[in-house]
PDB file of C-alpha atoms in Angstrom:
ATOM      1  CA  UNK A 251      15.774  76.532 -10.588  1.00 38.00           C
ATOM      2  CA  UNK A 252      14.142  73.556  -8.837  1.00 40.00           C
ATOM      3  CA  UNK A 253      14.263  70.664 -10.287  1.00 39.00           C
ATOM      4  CA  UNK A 254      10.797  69.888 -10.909  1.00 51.00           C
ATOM      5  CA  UNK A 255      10.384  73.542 -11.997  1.00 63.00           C
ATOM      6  CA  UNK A 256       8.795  74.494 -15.950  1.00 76.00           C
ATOM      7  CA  UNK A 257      10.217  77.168 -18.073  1.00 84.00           C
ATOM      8  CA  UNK A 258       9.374  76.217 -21.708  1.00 90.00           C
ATOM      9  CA  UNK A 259       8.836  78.936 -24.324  1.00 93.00           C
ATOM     10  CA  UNK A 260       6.508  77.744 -27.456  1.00 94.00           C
ATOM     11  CA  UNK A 261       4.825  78.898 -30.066  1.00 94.00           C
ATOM     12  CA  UNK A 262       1.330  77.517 -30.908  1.00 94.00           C
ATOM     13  CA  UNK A 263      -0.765  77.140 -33.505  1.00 94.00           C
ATOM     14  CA  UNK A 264      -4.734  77.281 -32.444  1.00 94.00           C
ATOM     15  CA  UNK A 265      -7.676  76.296 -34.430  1.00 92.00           C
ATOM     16  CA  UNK A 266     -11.055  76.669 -34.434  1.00 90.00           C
ATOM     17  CA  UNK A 267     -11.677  73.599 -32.690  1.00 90.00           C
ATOM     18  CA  UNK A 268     -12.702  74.314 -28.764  1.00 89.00           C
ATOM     19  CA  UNK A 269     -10.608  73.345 -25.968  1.00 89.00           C
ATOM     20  CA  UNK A 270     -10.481  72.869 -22.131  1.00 89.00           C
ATOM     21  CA  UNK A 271      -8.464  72.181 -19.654  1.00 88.00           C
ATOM     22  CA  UNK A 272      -5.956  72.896 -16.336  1.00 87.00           C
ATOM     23  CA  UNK A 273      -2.471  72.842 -15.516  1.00 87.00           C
ATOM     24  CA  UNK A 274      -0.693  73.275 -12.094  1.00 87.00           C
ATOM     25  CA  UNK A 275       1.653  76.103 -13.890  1.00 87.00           C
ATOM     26  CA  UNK A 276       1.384  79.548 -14.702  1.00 90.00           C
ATOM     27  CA  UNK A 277       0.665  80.104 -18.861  1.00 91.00           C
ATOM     28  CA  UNK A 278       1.265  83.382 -20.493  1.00 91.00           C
ATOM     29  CA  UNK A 279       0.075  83.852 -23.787  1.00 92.00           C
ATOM     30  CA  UNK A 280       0.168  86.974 -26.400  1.00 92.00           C
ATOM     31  CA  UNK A 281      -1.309  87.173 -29.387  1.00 92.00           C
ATOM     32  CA  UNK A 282       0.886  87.062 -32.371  1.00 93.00           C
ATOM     33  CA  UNK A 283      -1.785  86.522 -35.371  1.00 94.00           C
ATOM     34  CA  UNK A 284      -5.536  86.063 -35.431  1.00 94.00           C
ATOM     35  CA  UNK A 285      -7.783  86.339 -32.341  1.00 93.00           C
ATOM     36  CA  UNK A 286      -8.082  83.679 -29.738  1.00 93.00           C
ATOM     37  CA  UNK A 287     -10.980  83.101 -27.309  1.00 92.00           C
ATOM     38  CA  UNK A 288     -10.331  81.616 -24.227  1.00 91.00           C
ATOM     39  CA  UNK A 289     -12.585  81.535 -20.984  1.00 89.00           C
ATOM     40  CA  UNK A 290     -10.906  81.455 -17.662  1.00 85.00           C
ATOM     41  CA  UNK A 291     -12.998  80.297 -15.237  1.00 79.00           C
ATOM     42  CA  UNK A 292     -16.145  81.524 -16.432  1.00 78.00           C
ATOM     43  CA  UNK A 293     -14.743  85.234 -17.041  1.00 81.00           C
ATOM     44  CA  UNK A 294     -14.483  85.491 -21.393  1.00 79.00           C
ATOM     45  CA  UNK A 295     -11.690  87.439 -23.231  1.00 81.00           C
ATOM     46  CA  UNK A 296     -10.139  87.590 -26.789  1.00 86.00           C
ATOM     47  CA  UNK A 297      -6.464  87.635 -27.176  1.00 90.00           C
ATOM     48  CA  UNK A 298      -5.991  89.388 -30.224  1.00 90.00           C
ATOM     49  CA  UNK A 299      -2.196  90.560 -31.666  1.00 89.00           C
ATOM     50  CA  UNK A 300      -0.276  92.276 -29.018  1.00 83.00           C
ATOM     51  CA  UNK A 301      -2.842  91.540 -26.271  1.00 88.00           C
ATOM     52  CA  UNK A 302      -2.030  89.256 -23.275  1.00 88.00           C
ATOM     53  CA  UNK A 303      -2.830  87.234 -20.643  1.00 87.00           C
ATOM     54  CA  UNK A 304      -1.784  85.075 -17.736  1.00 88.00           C
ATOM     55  CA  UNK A 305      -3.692  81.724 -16.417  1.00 88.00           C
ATOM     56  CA  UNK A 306      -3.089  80.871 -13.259  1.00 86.00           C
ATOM     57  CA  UNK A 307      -2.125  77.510 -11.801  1.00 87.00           C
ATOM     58  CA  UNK A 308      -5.383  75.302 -11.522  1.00 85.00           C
ATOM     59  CA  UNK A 309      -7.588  77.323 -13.276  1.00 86.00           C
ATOM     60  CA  UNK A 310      -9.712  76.266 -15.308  1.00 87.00           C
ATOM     61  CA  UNK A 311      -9.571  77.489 -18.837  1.00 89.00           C
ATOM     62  CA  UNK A 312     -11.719  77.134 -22.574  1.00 90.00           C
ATOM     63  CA  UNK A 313      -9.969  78.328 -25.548  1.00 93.00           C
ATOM     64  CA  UNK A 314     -10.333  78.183 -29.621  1.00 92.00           C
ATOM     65  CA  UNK A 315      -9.629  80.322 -32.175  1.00 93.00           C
ATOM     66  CA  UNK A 316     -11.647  82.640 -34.485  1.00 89.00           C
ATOM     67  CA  UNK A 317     -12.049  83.010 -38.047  1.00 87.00           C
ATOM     68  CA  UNK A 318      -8.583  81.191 -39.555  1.00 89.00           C
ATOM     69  CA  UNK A 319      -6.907  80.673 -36.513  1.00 92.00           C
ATOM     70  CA  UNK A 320      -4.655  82.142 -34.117  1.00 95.00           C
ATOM     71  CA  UNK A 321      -0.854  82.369 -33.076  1.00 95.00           C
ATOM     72  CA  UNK A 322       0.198  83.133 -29.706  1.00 95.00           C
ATOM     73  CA  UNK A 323       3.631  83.285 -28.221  1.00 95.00           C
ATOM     74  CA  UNK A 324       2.927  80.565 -25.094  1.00 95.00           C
ATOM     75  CA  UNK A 325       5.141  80.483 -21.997  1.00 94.00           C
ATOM     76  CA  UNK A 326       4.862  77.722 -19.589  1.00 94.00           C
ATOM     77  CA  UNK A 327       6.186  78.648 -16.323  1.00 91.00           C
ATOM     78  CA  UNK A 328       6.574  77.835 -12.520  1.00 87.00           C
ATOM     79  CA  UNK A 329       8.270  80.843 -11.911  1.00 83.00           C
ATOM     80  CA  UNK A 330       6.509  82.868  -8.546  1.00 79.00           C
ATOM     81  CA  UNK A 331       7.140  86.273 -10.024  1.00 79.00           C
ATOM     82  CA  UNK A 332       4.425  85.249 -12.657  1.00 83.00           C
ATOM     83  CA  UNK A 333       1.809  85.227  -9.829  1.00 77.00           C
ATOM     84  CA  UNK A 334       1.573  88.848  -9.723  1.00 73.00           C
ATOM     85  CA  UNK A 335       0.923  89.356 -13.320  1.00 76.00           C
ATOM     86  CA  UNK A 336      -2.125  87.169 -13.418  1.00 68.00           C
ATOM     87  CA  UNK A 337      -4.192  89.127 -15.631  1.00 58.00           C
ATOM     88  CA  UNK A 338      -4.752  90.624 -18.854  1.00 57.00           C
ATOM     89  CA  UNK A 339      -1.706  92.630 -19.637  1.00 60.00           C
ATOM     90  CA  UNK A 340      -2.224  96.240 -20.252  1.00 61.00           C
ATOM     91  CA  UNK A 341      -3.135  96.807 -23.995  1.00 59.00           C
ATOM     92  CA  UNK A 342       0.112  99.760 -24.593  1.00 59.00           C
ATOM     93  CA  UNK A 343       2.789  98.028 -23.741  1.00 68.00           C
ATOM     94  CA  UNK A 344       4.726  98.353 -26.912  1.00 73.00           C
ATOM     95  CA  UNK A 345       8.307  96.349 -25.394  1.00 77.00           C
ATOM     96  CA  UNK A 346       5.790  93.344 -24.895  1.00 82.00           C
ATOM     97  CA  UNK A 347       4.416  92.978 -27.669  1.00 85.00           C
ATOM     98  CA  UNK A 348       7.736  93.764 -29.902  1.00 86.00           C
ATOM     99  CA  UNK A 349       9.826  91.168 -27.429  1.00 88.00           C
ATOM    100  CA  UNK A 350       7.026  88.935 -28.164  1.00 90.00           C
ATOM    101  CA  UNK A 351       7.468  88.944 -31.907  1.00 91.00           C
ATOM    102  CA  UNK A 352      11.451  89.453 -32.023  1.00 90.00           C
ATOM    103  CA  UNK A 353      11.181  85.931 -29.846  1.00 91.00           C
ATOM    104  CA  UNK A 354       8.965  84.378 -32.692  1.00 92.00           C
ATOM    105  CA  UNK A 355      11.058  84.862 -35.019  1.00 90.00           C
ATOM    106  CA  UNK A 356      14.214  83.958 -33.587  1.00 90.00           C
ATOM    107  CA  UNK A 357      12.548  80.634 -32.394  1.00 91.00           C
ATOM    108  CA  UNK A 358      11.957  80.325 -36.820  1.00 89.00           C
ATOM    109  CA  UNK A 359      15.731  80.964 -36.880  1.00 88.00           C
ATOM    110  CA  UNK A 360      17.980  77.389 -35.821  1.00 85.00           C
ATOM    111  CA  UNK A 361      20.867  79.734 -35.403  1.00 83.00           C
ATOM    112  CA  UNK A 362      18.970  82.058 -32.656  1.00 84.00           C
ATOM    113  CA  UNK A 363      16.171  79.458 -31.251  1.00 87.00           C
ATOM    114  CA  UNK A 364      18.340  77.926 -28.342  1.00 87.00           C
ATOM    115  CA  UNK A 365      19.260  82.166 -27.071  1.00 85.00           C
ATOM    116  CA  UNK A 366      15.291  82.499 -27.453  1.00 86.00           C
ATOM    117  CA  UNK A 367      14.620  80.007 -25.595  1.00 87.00           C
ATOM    118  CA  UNK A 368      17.096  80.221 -22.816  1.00 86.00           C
ATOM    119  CA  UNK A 369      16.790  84.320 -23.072  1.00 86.00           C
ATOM    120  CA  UNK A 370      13.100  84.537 -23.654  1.00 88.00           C
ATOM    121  CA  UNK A 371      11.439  83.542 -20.403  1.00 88.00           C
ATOM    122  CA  UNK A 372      12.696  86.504 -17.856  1.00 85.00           C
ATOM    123  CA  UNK A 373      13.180  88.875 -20.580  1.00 85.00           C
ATOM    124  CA  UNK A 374       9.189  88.347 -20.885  1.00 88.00           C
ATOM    125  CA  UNK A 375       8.872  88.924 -17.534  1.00 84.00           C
ATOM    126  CA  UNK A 376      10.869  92.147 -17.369  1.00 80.00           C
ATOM    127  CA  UNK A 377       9.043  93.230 -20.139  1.00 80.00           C
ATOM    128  CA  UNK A 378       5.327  92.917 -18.581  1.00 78.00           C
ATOM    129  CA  UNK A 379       5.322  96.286 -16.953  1.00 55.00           C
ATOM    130  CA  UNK A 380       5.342  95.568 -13.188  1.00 48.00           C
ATOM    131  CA  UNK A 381       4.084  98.732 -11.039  1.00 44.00           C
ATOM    132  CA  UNK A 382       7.137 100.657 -10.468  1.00 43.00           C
ATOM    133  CA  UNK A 383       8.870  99.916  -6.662  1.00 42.00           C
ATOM    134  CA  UNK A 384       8.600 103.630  -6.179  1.00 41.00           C
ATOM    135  CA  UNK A 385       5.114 104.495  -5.253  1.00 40.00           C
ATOM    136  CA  UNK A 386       4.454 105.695  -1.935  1.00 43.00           C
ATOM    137  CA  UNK A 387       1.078 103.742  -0.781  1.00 46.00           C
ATOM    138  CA  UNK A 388       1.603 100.288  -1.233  1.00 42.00           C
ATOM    139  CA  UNK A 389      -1.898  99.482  -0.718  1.00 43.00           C
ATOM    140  CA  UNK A 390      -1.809 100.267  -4.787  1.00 50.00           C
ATOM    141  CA  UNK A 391       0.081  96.653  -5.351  1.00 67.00           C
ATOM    142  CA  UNK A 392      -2.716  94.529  -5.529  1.00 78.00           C
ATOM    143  CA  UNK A 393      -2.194  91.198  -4.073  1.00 85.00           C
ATOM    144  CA  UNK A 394      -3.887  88.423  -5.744  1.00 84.00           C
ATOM    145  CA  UNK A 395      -4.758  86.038  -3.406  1.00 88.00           C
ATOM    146  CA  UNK A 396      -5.587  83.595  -5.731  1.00 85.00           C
ATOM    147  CA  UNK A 397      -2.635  83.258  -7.831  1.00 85.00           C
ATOM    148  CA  UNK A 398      -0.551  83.487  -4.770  1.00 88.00           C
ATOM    149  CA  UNK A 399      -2.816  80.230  -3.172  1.00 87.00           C
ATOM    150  CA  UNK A 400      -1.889  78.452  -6.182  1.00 86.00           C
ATOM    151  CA  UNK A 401       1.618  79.133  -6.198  1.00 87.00           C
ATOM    152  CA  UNK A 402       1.760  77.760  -2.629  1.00 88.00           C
ATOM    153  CA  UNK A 403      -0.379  74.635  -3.482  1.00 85.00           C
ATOM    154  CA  UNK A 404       3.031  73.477  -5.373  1.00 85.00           C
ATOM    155  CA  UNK A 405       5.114  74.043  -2.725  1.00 86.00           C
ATOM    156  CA  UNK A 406       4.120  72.282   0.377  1.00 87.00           C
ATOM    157  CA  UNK A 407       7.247  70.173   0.189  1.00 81.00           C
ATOM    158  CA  UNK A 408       9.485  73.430   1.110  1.00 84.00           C
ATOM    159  CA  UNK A 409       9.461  75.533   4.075  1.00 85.00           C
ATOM    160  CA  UNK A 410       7.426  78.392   3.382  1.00 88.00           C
ATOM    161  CA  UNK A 411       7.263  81.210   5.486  1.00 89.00           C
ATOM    162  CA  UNK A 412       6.066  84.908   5.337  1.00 90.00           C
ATOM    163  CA  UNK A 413       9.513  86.301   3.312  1.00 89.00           C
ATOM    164  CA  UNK A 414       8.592  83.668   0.714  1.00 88.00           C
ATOM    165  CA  UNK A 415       5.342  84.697  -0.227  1.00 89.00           C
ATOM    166  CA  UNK A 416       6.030  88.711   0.006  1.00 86.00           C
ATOM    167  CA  UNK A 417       8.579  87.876  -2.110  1.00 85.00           C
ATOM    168  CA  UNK A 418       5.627  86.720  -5.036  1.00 85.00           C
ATOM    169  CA  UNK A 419       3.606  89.485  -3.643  1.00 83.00           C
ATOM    170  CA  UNK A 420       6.622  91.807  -4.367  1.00 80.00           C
ATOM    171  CA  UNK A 421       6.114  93.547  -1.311  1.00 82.00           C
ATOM    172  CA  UNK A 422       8.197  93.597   2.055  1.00 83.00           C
ATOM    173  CA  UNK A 423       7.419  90.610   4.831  1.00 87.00           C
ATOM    174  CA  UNK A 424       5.948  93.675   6.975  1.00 87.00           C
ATOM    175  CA  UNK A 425       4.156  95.332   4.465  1.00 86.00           C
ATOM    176  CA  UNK A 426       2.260  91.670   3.264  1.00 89.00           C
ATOM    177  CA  UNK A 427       1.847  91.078   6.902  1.00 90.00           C
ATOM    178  CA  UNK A 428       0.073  93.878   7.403  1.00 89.00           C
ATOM    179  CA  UNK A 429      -1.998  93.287   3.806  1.00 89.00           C
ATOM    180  CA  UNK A 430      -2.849  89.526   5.382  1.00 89.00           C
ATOM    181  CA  UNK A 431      -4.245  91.183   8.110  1.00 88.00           C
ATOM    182  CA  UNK A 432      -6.370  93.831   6.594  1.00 86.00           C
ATOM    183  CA  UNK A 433      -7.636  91.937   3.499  1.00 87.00           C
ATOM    184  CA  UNK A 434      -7.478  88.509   4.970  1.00 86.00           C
ATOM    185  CA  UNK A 435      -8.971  89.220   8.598  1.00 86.00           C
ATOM    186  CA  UNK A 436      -5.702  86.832  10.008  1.00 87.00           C
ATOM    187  CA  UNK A 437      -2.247  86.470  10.295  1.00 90.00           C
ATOM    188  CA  UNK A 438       0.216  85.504   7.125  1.00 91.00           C
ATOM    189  CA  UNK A 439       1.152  82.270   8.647  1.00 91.00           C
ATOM    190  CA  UNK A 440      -2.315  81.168  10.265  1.00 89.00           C
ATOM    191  CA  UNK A 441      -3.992  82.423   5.820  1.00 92.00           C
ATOM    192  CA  UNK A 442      -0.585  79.512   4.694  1.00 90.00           C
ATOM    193  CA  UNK A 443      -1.666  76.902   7.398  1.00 88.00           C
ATOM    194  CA  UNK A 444      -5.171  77.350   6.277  1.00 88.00           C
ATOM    195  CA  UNK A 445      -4.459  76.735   3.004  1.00 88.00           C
ATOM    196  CA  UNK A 446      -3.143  73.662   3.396  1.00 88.00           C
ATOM    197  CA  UNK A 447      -5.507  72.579   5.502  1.00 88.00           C
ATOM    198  CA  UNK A 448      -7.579  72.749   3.365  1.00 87.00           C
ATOM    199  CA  UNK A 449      -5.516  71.445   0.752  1.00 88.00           C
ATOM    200  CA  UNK A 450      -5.410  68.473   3.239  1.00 89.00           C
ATOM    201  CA  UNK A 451      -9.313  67.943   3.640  1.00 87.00           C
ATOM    202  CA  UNK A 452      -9.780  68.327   0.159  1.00 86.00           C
ATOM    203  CA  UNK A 453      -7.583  64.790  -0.838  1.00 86.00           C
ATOM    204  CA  UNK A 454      -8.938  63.611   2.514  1.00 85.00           C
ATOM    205  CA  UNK A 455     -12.553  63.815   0.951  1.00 87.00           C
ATOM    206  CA  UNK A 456     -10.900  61.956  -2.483  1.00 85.00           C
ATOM    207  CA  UNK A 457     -10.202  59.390  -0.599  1.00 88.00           C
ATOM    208  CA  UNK A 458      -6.434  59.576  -0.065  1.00 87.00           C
ATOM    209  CA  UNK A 459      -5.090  58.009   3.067  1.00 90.00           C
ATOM    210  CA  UNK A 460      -3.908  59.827   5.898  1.00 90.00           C
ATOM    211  CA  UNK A 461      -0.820  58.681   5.476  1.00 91.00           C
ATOM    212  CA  UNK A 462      -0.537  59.905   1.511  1.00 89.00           C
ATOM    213  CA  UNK A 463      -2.094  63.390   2.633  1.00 86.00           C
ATOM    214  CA  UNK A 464       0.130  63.951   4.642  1.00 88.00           C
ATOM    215  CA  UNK A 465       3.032  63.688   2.129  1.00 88.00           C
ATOM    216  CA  UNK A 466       1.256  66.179  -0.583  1.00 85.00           C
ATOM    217  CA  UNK A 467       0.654  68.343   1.528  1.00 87.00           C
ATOM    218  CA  UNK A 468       4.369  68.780   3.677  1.00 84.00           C
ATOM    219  CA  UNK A 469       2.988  67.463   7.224  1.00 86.00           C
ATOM    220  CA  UNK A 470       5.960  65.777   8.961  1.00 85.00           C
ATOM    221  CA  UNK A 471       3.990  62.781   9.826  1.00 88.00           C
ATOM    222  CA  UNK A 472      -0.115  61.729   9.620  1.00 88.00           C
ATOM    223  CA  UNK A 473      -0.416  62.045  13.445  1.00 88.00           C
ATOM    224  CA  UNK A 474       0.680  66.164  12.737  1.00 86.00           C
ATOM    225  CA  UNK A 475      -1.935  66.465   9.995  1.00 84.00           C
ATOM    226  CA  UNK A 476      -4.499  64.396  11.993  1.00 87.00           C
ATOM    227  CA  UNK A 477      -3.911  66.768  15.093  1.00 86.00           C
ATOM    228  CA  UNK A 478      -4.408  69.453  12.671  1.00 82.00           C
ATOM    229  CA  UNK A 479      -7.611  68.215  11.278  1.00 80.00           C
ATOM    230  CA  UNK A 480      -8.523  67.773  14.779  1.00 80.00           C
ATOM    231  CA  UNK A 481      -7.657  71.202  16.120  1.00 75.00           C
ATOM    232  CA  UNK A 482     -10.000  72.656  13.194  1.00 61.00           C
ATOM    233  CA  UNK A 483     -13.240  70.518  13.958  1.00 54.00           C
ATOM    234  CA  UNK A 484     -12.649  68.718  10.891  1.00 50.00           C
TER     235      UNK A 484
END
């Protein structure tokens, strides 16, 4: 795991009291007890018990409970898989919701919290019903775009390339390739170097230096990203 990377498995305790806010991490939550509201960028759900749900990294989100409160099982991750289950979890997946409440308790348990806690994180993830590697069209495997932006967003520092981000995508390089092309009208490499170009304009226009843009954002030098910013009009 990188060293910057966040795996930490929590339960919470939410009240009635409204919240909002963003994190550059993927949250999973599933509803143990009570119903919590939450708002993810303007689209409304309830996370009741044994429902789900998966915010992506940078979005927005409003949350507070109903009636007495709510319990949810909260994972904060920076794990990519995560990116492809960034939505509401089907509501019949019975090992999700029983992992979800074995963890609970063991976390209530000193002698079984630290197993939970190392344990808990990919067994969730196992557990969240991927689509099975088998079917035949894999135009079926939707890829979302969004999540997988955000996942690349905190990673400008490594050397991303195509096998990286199929990899989130859980598809083959050539198979995402292809998807780039088709749903993104360019090239896998030319969507990544858009997106952080525009990454790059965006801290440009807060008023970061060339200099510090170019660090975020994994240009070997301001003269590359300038060139860059140059090539684009910008």
């Amino acid at each position: 795991m990188h060293a910057s990377a966040i795996q930490a498995l929590s339960l919470r305790d939410y009240g009635t009291s409204r919240g909002s806010h963003a994190h550059d991490h993927f949250q999973v939550l599933i509803g143990l007890d009570g119903v919590l509201d939450i708002e993810v960028e303007g689209r409304g759900a309830g996370i009741g018990v044994g429902q789900a749900q998966v915010v992506a990294p940078g979005d927005r989100h409003d949350f507070g409970a109903r009636g007495q409160g709510s319990v949810c099982l909260v994972l904060d991750t920076t794990q990519a898989p995560w990116a492809r289950c960034a939505e509401r979890a089907p509501s019949d997946v019975p090992q999700l919701h029983a992992l979800a409440r074995y963890l609970a308790l063991c976390m209530k348990q000193p002698q079984h919290a630290a197993l939970a806690l190392q344990h808990g994180p990919a067994l969730l993830l196992e557990a969240w019903s991927p689509l099975p590697s088998s079917l035949p069209d894999t135009r079926r495997r939707r890829i979302d775009w969004q999540a997988l932006a955000a996942w690349a967003r905190m990673r400008w520092h490594e050397p991303l390339g195509v096998a990286d981000l199929a990899e989130v995508a859980c598809l083959s390089p050539s198979q995402f390739a292809q998807r780039c092309r088709e749903e993104q009208g360019t090239s896998a490499m030319q969507w990544l170097r858009g997106l952080r170009l525009a990454h790059a304009r965006e801290l440009r226009l807060d008023g970061l230096s060339v200099a510090q843009t170019a660090r975020r954002t994994g240009y070997r030098s301001p003269s590359a990203l300038t060139a860059a910013l140059r090539r684009r009009g910008v």
